[in-house]
Amino acid sequence: MTVERVSITLKARQVVDKLRAKHGELIFHQSGGCCDGSAPMCFQKDEFLIGSRDVCLGEIHGCRFYMASDQFEYYKNMHISIDVSKGCGSSFSLEIPLGLRFMTISRIFTDEEIKHVHPVEFRQAI
Amino acid sequence: MAANPDETASQRPTLREKYDNYIGGEWVAPVDGGYFEDTSPIDGSVLAKISQSNQKDVDLAVKAAWKAAESWNKSSATERSNILLKIADRIEENLDMLAAIETWGNGKPIRESSLVDLPLAIDHFRYFGGAIRSESGESSDLDSTRVTMEVHEPLGVVGQIIPWNFPILMAVWKLAPALAAGNCVVLKPAEQTPISIHALIEVIADLLPPGTVNIINGFGPEAGKPLATHPDIKKVAFTGETTTGRLIMQYASENLIPVTLELGGKSPNVFFDSVMAEDDAFLDKAIEGFVMFAVNQGEVCTCPSRALIQENIYDEFMERCLKRTEAIVMGDPLEMTTMMGAQASNDQYEKILNYMDVGKQEGAEVLTGGEKFDNPAHPNGYYIKPTIFKGNNKMRIFQEEIFGPVVSVTTFKDEAEALAIANDTLYGLGAGVWTRDIHQMQAMTRGIEAGRIWCNCYHDYPAHASFGGYKKSGIGRETHKMMLNHYRHTKNIIVSYDKNKLGFF
């Protein structure tokens, strides 16, 4: 049994559905840094150039979830769940005009889970 | 003193019901007629309606800017300098009003907006007004008949995307050098905090030739993207986070234009044991330096969010720092006695609380705070207690920018370990070093990989001192005259005074 690194809440799925109806296929990229950093960004597939060193943590509700590999070093032992809250971020993430903001909820894997956790993929291997 | 909500409402500055775009010197409704509501983080109430712009509005603004550029790009340094100095005077005359709007829009305490944000904004206009009068180009005699000259010319029209943590000051950091260098500007404020920039424009509008500064409100994907990809925009300046920073560079590559980026940090604040050698004014200053993580509710790119304390003074020093942190007064941000205000938005508030949870799960110890603050003055605002975690540098709370009033503390044995921990980060924006040993200070300041090192001080942002990042913290240097060259071309001119041909053809 493989343990997924990333999941998505029902509420966030509904927002993804809404955005997908308008924009087509989507991806997520976890941001770092100031202001709206440390939060997931949702883009149209092919809008954001996935870096050759970025890693894919898995797929949530049909959207691949990426992160810079150096940032992933600090997420290796964590499960993350993508949720949504009311808000008004100022990035280019697609949900922002809806008055909503995706966010990352983290949980440390148990010792048992960590043995079976989903391996990450590099872009070249996709 | 906590004001009751009715009293506070009466302190509200007079705002317009809605804020349109500012294009070509006029307030222009968005082409497609959309508006969104801007709420105050102080109490969650609606402040005004804001135009929800898209590509059509951006096109109008860029066109207006190029029209103004015909004369502004060729204006004299004297003319531009005089205008910048008048702008500074005008802001100074309206300081109290602008500071109040800044606090209502962003949530920061009024003592910061009126004593820090606005005075610095004024000074940055004066600094760049002065810088362009005192600088000169370069010329060299190559030989007896040839002279080479390096002259500067503005880029034309530039795009600027402003963050929400210092809505006026960050706009001025970008506007002042761009205007000083002779450019026209299309600026997009952050959607959480657009009003204060409009209030500022209102008081200086008559000083600026129409079209030199244009303001487009709206959301990143709808208004930010058309600005960042516009083929007639000659440079983009952005302050924000790394994923959007990458996207801005990607968009800039479509038009092969330069960018400057400021993308945050995880700044170390390093305290060596000599700070406790005496119980004197300097120790008192160092303790204040530790508590600087609470400035602007921690919503500062250079927030000293990692404190590194030499292990032999840890217990005694932290005891003093804890006392000082717990003495932080929270309350109505409109009161001059309030030291910490509201986080700028609901999603920011939620994100900070999520990181508190991450820290606890990672095994970090909460020394104080660690939770929301129920503000009796404004029960519906976004308030969080100043928080100190103790943990180690491999934890996410030591590695990721929380952008809240949260400091993560760890200890070190010696200088080598302090330097290793300080540099063990993806970022390199700011750092603080506190010591009475000048040799140690030199070793640390040269050893730390960051664009700004504060020695025995912190959170000082004077004009005439460059600001920018190493590593993933960005590209470019603001708040110094070197920023002028990020806003202009260098043209080389070679003049021959020789009447004779080369003899080749």
Tab-separated table of C-alpha atoms in Angstrom, chain A residues 11-95:
chain	number	residue	atom	x	y	z
A	11	LYS	CA	-14.190	21.916	-0.267
A	12	ALA	CA	-11.004	22.457	-2.269
A	13	ARG	CA	-12.086	19.831	-4.837
A	14	GLN	CA	-15.205	21.850	-5.504
A	15	VAL	CA	-13.102	24.944	-6.168
A	16	VAL	CA	-10.851	22.934	-8.505
A	17	ASP	CA	-13.951	21.765	-10.411
A	18	LYS	CA	-15.124	25.332	-10.798
A	19	LEU	CA	-11.727	26.531	-12.007
A	20	ARG	CA	-11.277	23.580	-14.344
A	21	ALA	CA	-14.621	24.317	-15.997
A	22	LYS	CA	-13.360	27.800	-16.777
A	23	HIS	CA	-9.645	27.295	-17.422
A	24	GLY	CA	-9.175	23.643	-18.453
A	25	GLU	CA	-6.471	21.380	-17.036
A	26	LEU	CA	-4.749	22.677	-13.901
A	27	ILE	CA	-1.603	22.127	-11.827
A	28	PHE	CA	-0.422	23.246	-8.373
A	29	HIS	CA	2.988	24.646	-7.446
A	30	GLN	CA	3.899	25.232	-3.794
A	31	SER	CA	5.425	28.688	-3.335
A	32	GLY	CA	8.025	29.898	-0.849
A	33	GLY	CA	9.162	33.321	0.313
A	34	CYS	CA	7.353	36.400	1.495
A	35	CYS	CA	3.829	37.818	1.238
A	36	ASP	CA	1.698	35.064	-0.292
A	37	GLY	CA	4.548	32.547	-0.172
A	38	SER	CA	4.456	29.246	1.703
A	39	ALA	CA	1.130	28.592	-0.057
A	40	PRO	CA	0.044	26.546	-3.069
A	41	MET	CA	-0.501	28.286	-6.410
A	42	CYS	CA	-3.003	26.923	-8.913
A	43	PHE	CA	-2.291	27.528	-12.612
A	44	GLN	CA	-3.523	26.375	-15.995
A	45	LYS	CA	-1.414	23.430	-17.130
A	46	ASP	CA	1.440	24.802	-19.292
A	47	GLU	CA	1.010	28.352	-17.919
A	48	PHE	CA	3.819	27.917	-15.400
A	49	LEU	CA	7.051	26.396	-16.641
A	50	ILE	CA	7.690	23.423	-14.351
A	51	GLY	CA	11.388	23.519	-13.539
A	52	SER	CA	13.648	20.675	-14.574
A	53	ARG	CA	14.613	20.282	-10.896
A	54	ASP	CA	11.087	20.626	-9.516
A	55	VAL	CA	9.538	17.521	-8.020
A	56	CYS	CA	6.014	16.193	-8.424
A	57	LEU	CA	4.586	15.024	-5.091
A	58	GLY	CA	1.547	13.358	-6.618
A	59	GLU	CA	-1.804	14.169	-8.128
A	60	ILE	CA	-4.844	15.686	-6.402
A	61	HIS	CA	-8.228	15.644	-8.067
A	62	GLY	CA	-6.595	15.416	-11.486
A	63	CYS	CA	-3.976	18.126	-10.833
A	64	ARG	CA	-0.279	17.351	-10.481
A	65	PHE	CA	1.299	18.984	-7.428
A	66	TYR	CA	4.851	20.352	-7.762
A	67	MET	CA	7.451	21.974	-5.549
A	68	ALA	CA	11.062	23.167	-5.917
A	69	SER	CA	13.325	20.267	-4.959
A	70	ASP	CA	15.304	22.257	-2.375
A	71	GLN	CA	12.066	23.268	-0.665
A	72	PHE	CA	10.876	19.648	-0.746
A	73	GLU	CA	13.795	18.723	1.518
A	74	TYR	CA	11.723	20.200	4.358
A	75	TYR	CA	8.487	18.450	3.308
A	76	LYS	CA	9.936	14.951	2.954
A	77	ASN	CA	8.422	13.685	6.169
A	78	MET	CA	5.114	15.523	5.898
A	79	HIS	CA	1.766	14.773	4.382
A	80	ILE	CA	0.107	17.875	3.017
A	81	SER	CA	-3.545	18.449	2.433
A	82	ILE	CA	-4.772	21.231	0.170
A	83	ASP	CA	-7.678	23.117	1.673
A	84	VAL	CA	-9.328	26.412	0.858
A	85	SER	CA	-10.244	29.448	2.961
A	86	LYS	CA	-11.859	32.795	2.362
A	87	GLY	CA	-9.218	35.276	1.447
A	88	CYS	CA	-7.697	37.653	-0.983
A	89	GLY	CA	-4.176	36.639	-1.886
A	90	SER	CA	-2.145	38.715	-4.299
A	91	SER	CA	-0.438	36.116	-6.436
A	92	PHE	CA	-1.377	34.816	-9.900
A	93	SER	CA	-3.200	31.788	-8.479
A	94	LEU	CA	-6.474	31.243	-10.317
A	95	GLU	CA	-8.841	31.009	-7.321
